[in-house]
XYZ file of C-alpha atoms in Angstrom:
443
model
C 24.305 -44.642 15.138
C 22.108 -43.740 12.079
C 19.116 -44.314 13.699
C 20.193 -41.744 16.539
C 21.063 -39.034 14.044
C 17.506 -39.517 12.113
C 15.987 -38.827 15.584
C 17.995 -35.862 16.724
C 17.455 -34.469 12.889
C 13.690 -35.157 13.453
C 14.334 -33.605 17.003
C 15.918 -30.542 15.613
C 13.122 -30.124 12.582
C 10.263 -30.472 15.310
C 11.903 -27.845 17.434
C 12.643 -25.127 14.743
C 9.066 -25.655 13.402
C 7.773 -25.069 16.844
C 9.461 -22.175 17.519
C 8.308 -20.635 13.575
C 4.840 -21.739 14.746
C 4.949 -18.549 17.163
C 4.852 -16.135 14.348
C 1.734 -16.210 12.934
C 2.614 -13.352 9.883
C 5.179 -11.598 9.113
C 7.739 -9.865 9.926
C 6.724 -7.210 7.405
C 8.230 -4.229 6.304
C 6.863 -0.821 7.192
C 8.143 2.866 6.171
C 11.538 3.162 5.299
C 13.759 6.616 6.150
C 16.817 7.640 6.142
C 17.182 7.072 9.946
C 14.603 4.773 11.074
C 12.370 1.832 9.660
C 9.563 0.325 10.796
C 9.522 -3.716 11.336
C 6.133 -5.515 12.005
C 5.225 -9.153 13.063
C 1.793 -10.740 14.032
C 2.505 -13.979 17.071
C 0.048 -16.466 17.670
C -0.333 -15.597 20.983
C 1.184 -13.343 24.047
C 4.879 -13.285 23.469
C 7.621 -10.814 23.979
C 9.274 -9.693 20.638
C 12.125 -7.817 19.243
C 14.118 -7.178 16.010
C 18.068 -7.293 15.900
C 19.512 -5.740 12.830
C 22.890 -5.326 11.223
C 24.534 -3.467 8.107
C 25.161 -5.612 5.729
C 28.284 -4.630 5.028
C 29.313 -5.112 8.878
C 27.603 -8.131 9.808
C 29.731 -8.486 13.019
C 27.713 -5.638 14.757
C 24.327 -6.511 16.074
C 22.069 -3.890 16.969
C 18.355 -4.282 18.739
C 14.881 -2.848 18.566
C 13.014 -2.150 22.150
C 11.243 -5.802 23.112
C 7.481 -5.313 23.809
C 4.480 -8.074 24.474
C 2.101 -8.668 22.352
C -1.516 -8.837 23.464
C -4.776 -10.225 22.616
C -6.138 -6.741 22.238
C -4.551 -5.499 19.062
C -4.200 -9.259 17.483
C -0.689 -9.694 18.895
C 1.050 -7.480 16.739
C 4.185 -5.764 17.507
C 5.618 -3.048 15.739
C 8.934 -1.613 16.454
C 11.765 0.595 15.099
C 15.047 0.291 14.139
C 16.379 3.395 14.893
C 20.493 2.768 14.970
C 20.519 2.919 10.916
C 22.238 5.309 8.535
C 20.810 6.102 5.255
C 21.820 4.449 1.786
C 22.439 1.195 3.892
C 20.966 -2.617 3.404
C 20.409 -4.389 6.515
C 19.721 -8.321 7.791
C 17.052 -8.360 10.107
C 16.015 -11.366 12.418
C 13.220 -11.687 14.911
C 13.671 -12.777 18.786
C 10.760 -14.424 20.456
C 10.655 -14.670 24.143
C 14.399 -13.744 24.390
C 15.613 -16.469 21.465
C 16.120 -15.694 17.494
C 13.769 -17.194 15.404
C 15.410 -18.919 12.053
C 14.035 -16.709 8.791
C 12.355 -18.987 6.447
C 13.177 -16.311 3.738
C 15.315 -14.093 3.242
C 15.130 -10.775 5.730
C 16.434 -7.645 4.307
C 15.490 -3.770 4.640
C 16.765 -0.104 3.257
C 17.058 2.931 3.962
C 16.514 5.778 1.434
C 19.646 7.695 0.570
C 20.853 10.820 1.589
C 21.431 12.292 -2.053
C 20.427 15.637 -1.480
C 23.250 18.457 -2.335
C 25.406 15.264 -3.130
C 24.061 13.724 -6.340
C 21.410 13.048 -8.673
C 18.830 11.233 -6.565
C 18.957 7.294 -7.476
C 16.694 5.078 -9.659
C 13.854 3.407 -7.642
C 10.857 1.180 -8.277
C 8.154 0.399 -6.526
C 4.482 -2.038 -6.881
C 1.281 -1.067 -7.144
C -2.425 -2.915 -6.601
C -5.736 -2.842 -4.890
C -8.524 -5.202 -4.355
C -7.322 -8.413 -2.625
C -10.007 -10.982 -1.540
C -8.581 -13.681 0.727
C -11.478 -16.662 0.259
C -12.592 -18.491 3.594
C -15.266 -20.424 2.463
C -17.320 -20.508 5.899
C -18.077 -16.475 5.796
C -17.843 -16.217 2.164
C -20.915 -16.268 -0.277
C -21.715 -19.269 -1.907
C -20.681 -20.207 -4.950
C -17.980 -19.852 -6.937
C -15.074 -18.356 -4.904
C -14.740 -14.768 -5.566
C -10.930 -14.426 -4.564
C -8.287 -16.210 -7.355
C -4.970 -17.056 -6.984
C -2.286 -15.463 -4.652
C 0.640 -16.410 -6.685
C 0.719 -13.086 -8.120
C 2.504 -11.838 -4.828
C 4.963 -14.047 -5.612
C 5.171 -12.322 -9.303
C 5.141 -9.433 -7.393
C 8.677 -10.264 -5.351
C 10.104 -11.341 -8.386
C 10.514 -7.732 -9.522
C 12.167 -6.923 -6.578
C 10.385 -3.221 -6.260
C 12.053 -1.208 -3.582
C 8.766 -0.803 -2.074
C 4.609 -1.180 -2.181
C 1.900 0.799 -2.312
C -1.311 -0.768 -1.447
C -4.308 0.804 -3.439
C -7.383 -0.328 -1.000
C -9.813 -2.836 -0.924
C -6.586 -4.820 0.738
C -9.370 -6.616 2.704
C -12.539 -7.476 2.111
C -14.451 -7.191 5.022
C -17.573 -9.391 5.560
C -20.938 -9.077 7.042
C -19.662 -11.010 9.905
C -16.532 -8.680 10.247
C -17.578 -5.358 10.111
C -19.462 -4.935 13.450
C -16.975 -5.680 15.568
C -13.070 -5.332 17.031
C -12.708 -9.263 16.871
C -14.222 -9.421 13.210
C -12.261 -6.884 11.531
C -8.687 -8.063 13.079
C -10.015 -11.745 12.002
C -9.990 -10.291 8.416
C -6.742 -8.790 8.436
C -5.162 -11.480 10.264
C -6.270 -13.933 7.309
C -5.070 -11.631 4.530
C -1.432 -10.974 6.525
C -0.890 -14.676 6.642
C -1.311 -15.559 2.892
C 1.786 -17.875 2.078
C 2.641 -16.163 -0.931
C 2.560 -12.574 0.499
C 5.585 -14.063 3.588
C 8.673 -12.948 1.064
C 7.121 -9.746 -0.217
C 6.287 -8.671 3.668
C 9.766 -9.685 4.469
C 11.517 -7.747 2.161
C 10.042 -5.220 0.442
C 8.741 -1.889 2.432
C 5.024 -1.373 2.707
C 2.433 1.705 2.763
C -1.091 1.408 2.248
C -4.052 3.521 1.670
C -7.713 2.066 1.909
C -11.313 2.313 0.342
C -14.854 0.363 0.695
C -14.113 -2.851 1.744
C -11.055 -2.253 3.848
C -13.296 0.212 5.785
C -16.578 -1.082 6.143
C -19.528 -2.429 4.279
C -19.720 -1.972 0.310
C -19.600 1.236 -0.434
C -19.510 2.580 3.287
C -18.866 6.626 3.939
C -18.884 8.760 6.509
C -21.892 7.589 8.371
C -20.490 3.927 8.711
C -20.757 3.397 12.411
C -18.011 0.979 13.497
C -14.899 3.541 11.118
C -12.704 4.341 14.539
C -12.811 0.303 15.035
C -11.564 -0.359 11.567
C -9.243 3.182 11.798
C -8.227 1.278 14.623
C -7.516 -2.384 13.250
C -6.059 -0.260 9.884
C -3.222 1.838 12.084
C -2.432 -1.749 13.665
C -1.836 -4.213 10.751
C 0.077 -1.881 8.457
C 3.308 0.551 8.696
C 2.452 3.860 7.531
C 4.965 6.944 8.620
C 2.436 9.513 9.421
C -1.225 10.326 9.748
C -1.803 13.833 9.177
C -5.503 14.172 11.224
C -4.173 12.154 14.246
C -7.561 10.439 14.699
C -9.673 10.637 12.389
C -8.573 8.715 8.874
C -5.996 6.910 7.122
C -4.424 10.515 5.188
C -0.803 10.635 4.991
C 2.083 11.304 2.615
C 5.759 9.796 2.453
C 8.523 10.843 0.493
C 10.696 8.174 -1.205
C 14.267 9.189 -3.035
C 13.005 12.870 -5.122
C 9.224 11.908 -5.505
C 6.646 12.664 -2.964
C 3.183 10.163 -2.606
C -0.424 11.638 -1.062
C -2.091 9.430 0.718
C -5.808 9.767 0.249
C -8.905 8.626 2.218
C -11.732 9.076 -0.087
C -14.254 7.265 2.822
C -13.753 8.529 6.288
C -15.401 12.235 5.464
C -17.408 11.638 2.613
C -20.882 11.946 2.012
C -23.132 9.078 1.149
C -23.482 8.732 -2.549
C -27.437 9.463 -2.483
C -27.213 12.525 -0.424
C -29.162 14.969 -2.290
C -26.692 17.943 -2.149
C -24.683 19.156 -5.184
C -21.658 20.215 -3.168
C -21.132 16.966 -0.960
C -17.791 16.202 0.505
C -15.668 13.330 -1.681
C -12.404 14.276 0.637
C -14.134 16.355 2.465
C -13.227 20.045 2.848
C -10.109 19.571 5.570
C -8.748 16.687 3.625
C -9.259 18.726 0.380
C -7.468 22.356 2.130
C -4.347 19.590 3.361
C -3.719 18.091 -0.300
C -3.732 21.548 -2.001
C -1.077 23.054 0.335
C 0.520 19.948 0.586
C 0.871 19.827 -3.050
C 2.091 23.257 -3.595
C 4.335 22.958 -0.867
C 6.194 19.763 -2.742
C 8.963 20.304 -4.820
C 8.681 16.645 -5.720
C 9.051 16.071 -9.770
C 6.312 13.494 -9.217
C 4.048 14.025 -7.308
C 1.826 10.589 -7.047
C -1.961 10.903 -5.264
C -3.114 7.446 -4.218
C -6.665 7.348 -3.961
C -9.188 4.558 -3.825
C -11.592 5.663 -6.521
C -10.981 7.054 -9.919
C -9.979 10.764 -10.144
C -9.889 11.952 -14.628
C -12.429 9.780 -15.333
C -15.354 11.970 -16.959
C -17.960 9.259 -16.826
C -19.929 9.793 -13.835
C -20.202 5.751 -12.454
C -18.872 3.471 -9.680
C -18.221 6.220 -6.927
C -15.805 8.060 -8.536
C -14.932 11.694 -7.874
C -17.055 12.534 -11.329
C -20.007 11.475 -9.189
C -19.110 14.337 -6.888
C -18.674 16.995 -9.291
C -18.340 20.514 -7.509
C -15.352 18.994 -5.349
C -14.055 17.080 -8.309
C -14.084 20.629 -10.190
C -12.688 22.716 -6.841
C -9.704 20.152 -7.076
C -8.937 20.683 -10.328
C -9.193 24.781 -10.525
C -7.281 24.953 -7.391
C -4.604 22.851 -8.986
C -4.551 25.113 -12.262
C -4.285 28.332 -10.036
C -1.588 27.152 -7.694
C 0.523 25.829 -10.362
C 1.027 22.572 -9.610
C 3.355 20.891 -11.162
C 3.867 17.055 -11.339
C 0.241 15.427 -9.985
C -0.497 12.149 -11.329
C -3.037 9.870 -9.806
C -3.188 5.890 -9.009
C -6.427 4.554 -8.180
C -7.973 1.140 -7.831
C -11.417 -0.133 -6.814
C -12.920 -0.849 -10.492
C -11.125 -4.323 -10.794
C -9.721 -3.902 -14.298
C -7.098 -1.571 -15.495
C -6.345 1.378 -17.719
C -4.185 4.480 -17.555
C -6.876 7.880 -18.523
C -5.389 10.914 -19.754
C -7.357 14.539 -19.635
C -6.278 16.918 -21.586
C -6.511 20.283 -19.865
C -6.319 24.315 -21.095
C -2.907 25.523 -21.100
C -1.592 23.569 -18.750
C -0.358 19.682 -18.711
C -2.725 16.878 -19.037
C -3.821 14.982 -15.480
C -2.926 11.385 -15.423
C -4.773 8.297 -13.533
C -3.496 4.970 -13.337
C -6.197 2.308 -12.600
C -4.633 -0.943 -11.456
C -6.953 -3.704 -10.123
C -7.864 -6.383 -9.392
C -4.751 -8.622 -6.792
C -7.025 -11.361 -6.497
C -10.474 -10.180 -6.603
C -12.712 -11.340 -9.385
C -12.355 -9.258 -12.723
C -14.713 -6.749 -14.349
C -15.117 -4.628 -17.147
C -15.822 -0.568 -17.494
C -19.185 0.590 -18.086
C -20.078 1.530 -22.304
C -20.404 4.844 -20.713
C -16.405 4.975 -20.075
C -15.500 2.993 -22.905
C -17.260 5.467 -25.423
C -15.466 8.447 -23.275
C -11.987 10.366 -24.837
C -9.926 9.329 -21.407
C -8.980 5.998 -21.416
C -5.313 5.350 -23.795
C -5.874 3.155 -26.052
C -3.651 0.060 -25.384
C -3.460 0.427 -21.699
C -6.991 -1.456 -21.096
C -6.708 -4.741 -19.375
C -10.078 -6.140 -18.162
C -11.117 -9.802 -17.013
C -7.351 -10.281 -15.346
C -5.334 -9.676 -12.186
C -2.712 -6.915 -12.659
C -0.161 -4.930 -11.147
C 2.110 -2.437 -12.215
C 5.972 -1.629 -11.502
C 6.525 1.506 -11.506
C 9.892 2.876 -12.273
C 11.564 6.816 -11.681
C 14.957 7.388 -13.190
C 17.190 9.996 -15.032
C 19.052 13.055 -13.793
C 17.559 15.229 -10.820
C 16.597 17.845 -13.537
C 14.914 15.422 -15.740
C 12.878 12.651 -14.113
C 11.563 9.727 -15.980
C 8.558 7.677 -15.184
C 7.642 4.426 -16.863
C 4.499 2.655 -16.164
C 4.626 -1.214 -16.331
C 1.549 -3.469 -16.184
C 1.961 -7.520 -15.617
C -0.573 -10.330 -15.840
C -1.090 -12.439 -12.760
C 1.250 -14.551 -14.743
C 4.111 -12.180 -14.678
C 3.823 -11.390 -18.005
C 4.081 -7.440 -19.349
C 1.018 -6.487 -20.817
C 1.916 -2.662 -21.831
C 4.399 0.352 -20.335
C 3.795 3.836 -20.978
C 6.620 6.555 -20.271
C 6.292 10.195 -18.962
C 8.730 12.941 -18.613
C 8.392 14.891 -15.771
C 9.245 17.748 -17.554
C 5.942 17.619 -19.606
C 3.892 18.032 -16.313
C 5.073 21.054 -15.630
C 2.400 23.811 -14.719
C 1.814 26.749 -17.160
């Protein structure tokens, strides 16, 4: 009798890990709203998918997403909505594979943002910031010493339960035997998605993403990159952005979550190639520049957060960033000044170490940029150049180490308060760094 219950356990074991075997990443989190959410999963091969869903407070009532097939052409990956939510709710989610439920190996939860408007003071959120995440596979990589490190930092990551992500660029790192073609590029992606440490955060934490270089093409690729509607392609695919304000032609966006409003920048698809000799190149590009202006004045957001892959205050002209294209650089900033805009603060990436800069401006509030980098890339330093500048605040360096930051909004509609963490690939705090939105307020 023993030995016939260790067989049907071993029975039951094989048959659940076949059936997990099907998925091969995910489910992930996309955009969250008030009445619809985005839910993604990757299958190892042609399978028909869907989500069911239910409030967590009413378990007993089961609701479904549309089922679709997944095909070889766009890696297998479905993504659906859940569209029979209300807002301010927590919901269990489980995925069906060819018309059975597939047991969650973590936990599965999603949100929707709350309807606080003409209610209450909009609620206390957090969410996780990063960029440049190298996913080592020795056979395409350069030899050597491996240039990715450890992914246990996702798991530090979940830990802090943030209500959401925001993905900085460089999420990839695209090879020279990725970036010529369709199969190449999903290859990439499909490696990062399935990193065992990133399953929980995908699971259960909401995702957006913005991205630079490496996530588009080769180092340092711009406009002129050949193969950018293939990677536009494979970028639309693998993550679970709301919107995408030029249709077809880059990864531009913006999403609001709770009171604060986020800018999703594409500092790649339109610009120039660094050596072009011409003083007023495009950085964003003179479309993507027009759309951020209005789209910042037209915000009544009390933080108003502009993700970008390279560095915005930075004075020192190095490493791509907008000081190397100074006329747009300068346009940005007058046309914020004349506007009034209140609330701007940047987040970049790209440079592999981190610091928060600070530039002081005329009669008006000082411009903000938070550099967080490296995920799991290797580590660098900034140039003397940068480190002899007046921008960088003193105490917020952290160079030679993984990092990410929590970010965290609270306080009264009226008076918004933003606090900056940075951790360690360890977990461990390095600084914080408070602002009140009430001291970005345009003069």
């Amino acid at each position: 009798m023993k030995k016939q219950a260790t067989v049907l356990l071993v029975v039951i074991i094989g048959f659940i890990s076949n059936i997990q075997a099907q998925i091969k990443s995910g489910p992930m989190l996309g955009y969250s709203e008030m009445r619809e959410v985005l839910l993604w999963i990757q299958t190892e091969k042609a399978d028909f998918v869907k989500f069911s869903y239910w409030d967590k407070e009413a378990p007993a009532v089961k609701y479904f997403t549309d089922e679709i097939q997944t095909k070889k052409d766009n890696a297998f990956v479905a993504k659906l909505i859940a569209d029979q939510v209300l807002p301010g709710k927590k919901y269990g989610y489980e995925v069906w594979i060819n018309k059975k439920p597939i047991k969650a190996l973590h936990v599965q939860e999603f949100q929707t943002q709350t309807l606080w408007q003409y209610r209450f003071d909009p609620p206390a959120f957090k969410f996780a910031l990063g960029s440049c995440t190298y996913t080592n596979e020795e056979r395409f990589d350069r030899p050597g010493i491996p240039y990715g490190k450890s992914t246990s930092i996702f798991t530090k990551i979940y830990d802090q339960k943030p209500n959401f992500m925001v993905w900085g660029g460089d999420n990839i790192y695209l090879r020279e035997v990725d970036w010529n073609t369709k199969t190449g590029v999903n290859h990439r992606y499909s490696e990062f998605k399935k990193v065992k440490e990133l399953q929980p955060l995908w699971a259960n934490v909401h995702h957006y993403a913005i991205w630079d270089d490496h996530d588009f093409g080769p180092n340092d690729a711009d406009r002129s990159f050949f193969g950018k509607n293939t990677t536009l392609e494979a970028f639309k695919n693998f993550w679970g952005n709301p919107n995408y304000v030029f249709e077809n032609e880059g990864i531009t966006g913006s999403f609001l979550w709770e009171d604060c409003q986020f800018f999703l920048m594409d500092d790649r698809y339109f610009r120039a190639p660094n050596d072009l000799i011409d003083s007023t190149k495009d950085y964003y590009g003179e479309k993507q520049l027009n759309w951020l202006i209005d789209a910042l004045s037209a915000s009544a957001a009390p933080f108003k957060f502009v993700i970008t892959g390279g560095q915005v205050v930075n004075e020192a002209a190095v490493s791509e960033n907008m000081a190397t294209y100074p006329v747009e650089r300068k346009k940005l900033f007058d046309k914020l000044i004349e506007n009034k805009i209140s609330g701007v603060i940047f987040v970049s990436g790209d440079r592999h170490h981190t610091n928060l800069q600070k530039l002081e401006r005329n009669g008006t509030y000082p411009l903000y940029d938070l550099t967080i980098s490296p995920l799991t890339s290797s580590a660098g330093k900034p140039a003397d150049v940068e480190l002899k500048g007046n921008t960088i605040i003193q105490g917020t360096e952290l160079y030679n180490s993984q990092a990410f930051s929590i970010m965290e909004v609270s306080g009264k509609r009226t008076d918004r308060v933003l606090k900056i963490n940075v951790f360690d690939a360890n977990g461990d705090k390095k600084w914080d760094y408070v602002i009140n939105a009430k001291d970005l307020r345009a003069k």
